[in-house]
N, CA, C and O atoms as a GROMACS GRO file, in nm:
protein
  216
    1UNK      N    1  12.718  14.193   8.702
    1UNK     CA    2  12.714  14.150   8.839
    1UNK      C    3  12.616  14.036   8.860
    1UNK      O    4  12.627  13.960   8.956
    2UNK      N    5  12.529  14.023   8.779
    2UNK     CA    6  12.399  13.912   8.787
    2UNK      C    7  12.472  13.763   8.784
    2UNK      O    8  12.448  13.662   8.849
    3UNK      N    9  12.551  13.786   8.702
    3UNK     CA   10  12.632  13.674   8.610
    3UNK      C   11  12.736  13.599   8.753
    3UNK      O   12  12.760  13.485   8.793
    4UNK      N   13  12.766  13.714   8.785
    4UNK     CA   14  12.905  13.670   8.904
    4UNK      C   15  12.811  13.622   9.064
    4UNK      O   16  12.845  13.542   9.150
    5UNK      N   17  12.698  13.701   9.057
    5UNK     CA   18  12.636  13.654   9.161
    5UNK      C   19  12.588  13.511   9.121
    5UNK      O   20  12.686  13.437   9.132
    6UNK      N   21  12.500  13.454   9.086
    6UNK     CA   22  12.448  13.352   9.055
    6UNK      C   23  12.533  13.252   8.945
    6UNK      O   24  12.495  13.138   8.917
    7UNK      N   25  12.641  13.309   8.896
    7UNK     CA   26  12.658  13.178   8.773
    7UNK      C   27  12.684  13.212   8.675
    7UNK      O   28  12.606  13.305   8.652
    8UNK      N   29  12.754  13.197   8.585
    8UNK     CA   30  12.775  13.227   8.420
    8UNK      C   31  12.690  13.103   8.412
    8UNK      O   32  12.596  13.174   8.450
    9UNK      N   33  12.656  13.031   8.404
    9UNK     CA   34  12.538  12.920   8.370
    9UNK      C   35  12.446  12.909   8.444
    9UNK      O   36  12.405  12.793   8.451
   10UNK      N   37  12.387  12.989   8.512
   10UNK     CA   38  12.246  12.991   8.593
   10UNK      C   39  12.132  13.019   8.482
   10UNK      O   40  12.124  13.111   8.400
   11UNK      N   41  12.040  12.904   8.508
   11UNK     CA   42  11.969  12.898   8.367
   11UNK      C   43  11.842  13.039   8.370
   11UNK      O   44  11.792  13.110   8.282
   12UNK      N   45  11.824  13.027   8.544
   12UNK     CA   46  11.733  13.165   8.505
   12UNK      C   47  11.763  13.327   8.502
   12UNK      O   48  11.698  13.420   8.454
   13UNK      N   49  11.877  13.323   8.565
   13UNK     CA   50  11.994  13.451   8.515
   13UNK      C   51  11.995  13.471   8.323
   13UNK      O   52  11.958  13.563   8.250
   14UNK      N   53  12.029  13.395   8.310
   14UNK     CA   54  12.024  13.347   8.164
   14UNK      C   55  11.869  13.405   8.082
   14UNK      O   56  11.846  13.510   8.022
   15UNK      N   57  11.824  13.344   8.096
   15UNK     CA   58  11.682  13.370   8.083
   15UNK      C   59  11.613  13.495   8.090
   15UNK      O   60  11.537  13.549   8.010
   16UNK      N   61  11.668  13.541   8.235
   16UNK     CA   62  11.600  13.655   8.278
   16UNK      C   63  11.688  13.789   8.177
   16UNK      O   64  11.631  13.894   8.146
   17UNK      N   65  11.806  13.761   8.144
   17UNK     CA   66  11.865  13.837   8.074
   17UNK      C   67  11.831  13.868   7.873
   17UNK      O   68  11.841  13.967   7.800
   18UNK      N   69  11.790  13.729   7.854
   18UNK     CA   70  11.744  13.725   7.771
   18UNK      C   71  11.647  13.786   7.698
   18UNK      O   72  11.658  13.856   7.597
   19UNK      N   73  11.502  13.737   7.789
   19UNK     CA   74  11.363  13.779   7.771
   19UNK      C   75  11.387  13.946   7.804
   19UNK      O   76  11.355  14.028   7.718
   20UNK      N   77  11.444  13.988   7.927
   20UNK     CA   78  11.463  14.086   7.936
   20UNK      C   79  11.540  14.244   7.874
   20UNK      O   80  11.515  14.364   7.888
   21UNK      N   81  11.639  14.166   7.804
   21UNK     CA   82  11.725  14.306   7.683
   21UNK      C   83  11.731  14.210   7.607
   21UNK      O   84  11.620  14.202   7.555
   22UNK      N   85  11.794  14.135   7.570
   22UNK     CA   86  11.826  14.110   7.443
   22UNK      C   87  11.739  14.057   7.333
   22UNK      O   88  11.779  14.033   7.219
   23UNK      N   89  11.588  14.036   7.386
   23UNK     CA   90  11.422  13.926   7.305
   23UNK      C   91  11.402  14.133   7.269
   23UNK      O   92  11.377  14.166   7.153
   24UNK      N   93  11.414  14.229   7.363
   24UNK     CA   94  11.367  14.378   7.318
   24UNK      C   95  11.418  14.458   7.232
   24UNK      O   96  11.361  14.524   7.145
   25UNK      N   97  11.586  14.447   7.272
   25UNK     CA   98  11.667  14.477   7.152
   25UNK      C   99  11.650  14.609   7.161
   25UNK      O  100  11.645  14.640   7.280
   26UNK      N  101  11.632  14.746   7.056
   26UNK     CA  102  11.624  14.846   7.052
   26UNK      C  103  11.474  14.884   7.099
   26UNK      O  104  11.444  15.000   7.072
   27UNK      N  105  11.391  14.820   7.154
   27UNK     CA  106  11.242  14.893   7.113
   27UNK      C  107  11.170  14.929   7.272
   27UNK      O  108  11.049  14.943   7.284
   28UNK      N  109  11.281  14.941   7.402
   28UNK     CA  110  11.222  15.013   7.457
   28UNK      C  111  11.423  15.106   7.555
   28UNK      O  112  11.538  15.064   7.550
   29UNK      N  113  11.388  15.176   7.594
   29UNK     CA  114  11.503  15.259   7.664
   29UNK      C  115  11.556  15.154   7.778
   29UNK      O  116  11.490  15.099   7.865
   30UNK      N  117  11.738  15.142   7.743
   30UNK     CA  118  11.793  15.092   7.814
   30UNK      C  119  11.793  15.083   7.912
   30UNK      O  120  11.791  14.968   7.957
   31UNK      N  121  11.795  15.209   8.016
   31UNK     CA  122  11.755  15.173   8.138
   31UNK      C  123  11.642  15.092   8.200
   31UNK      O  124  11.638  15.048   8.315
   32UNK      N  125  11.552  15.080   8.104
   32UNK     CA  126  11.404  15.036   8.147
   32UNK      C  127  11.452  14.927   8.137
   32UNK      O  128  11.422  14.859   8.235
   33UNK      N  129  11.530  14.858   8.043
   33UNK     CA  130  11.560  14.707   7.990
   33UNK      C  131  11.634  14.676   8.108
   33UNK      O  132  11.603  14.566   8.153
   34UNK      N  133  11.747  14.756   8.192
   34UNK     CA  134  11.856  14.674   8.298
   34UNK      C  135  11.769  14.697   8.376
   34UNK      O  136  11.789  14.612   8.462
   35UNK      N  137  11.654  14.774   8.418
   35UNK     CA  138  11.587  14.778   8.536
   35UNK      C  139  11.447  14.660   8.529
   35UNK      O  140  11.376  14.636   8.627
   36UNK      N  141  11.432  14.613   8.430
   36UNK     CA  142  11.331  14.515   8.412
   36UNK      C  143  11.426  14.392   8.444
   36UNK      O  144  11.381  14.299   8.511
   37UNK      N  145  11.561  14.389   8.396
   37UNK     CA  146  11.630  14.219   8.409
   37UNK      C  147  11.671  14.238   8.580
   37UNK      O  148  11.660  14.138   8.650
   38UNK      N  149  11.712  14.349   8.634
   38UNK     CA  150  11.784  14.332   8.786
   38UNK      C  151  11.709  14.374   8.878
   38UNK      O  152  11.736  14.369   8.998
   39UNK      N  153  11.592  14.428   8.819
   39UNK     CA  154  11.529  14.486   8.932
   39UNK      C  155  11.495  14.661   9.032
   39UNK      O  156  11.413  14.720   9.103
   40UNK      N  157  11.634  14.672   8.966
   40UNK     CA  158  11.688  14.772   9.061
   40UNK      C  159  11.788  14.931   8.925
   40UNK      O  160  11.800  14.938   8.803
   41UNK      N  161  11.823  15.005   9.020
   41UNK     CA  162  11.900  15.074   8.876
   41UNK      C  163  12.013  15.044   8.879
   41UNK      O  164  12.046  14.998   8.988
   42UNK      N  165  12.086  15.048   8.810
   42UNK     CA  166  12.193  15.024   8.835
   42UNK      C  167  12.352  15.115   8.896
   42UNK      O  168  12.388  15.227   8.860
   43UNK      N  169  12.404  15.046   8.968
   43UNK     CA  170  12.511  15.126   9.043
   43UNK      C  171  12.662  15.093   9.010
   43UNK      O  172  12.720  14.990   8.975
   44UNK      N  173  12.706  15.234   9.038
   44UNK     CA  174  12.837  15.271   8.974
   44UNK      C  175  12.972  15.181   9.030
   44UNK      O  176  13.082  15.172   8.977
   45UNK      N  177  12.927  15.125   9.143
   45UNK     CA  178  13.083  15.086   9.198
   45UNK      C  179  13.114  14.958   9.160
   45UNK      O  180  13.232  14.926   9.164
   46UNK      N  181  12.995  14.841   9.107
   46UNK     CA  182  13.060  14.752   9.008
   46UNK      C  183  13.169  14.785   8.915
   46UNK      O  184  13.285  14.745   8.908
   47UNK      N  185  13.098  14.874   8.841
   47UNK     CA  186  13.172  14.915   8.738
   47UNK      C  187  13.283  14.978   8.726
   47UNK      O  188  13.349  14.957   8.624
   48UNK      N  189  13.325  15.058   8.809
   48UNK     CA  190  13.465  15.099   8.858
   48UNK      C  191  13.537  15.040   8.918
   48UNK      O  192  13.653  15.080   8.930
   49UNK      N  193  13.488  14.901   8.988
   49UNK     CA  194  13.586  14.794   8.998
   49UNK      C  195  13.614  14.747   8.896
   49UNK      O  196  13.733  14.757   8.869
   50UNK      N  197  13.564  14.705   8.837
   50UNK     CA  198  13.563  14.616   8.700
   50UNK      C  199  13.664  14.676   8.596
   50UNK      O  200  13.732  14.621   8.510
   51UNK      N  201  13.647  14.839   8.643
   51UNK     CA  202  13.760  14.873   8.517
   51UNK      C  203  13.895  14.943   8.601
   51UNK      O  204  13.966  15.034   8.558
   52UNK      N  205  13.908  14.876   8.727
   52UNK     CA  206  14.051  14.923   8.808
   52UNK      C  207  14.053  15.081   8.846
   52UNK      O  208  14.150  15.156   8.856
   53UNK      N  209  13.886  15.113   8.866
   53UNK     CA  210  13.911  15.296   8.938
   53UNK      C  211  13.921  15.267   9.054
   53UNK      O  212  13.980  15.351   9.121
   54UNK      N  213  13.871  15.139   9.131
   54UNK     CA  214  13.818  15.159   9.281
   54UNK      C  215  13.905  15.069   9.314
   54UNK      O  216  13.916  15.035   9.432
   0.00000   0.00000   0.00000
């Protein structure tokens, strides 16, 4: 949703996604990693759009 809000090329979306999960990789718990890049926890009804439940 970060991506669709701001940009598939928004350089600090980008960035923030970066430094944030993917520079950590395995070495701290996922949730901590999507809640460090968005802020927030994350919620279910993106995602059930995304895969045609909602």
């Amino acid at each position: 949703e970060a991506f669709k809000e701001h940009g598939i090329f928004d350089k600090k979306t980008a960035d923030l996604f970066r430094y944030n999960v993917l520079e950590k990789g395995n070495s701290e718990d996922p949730m901590t990693l999507y809640k460090n890049f968005r802020g927030t926890e994350p919620q279910l009804e993106p995602m059930l759009k995304n895969r045609g439940m909602k």
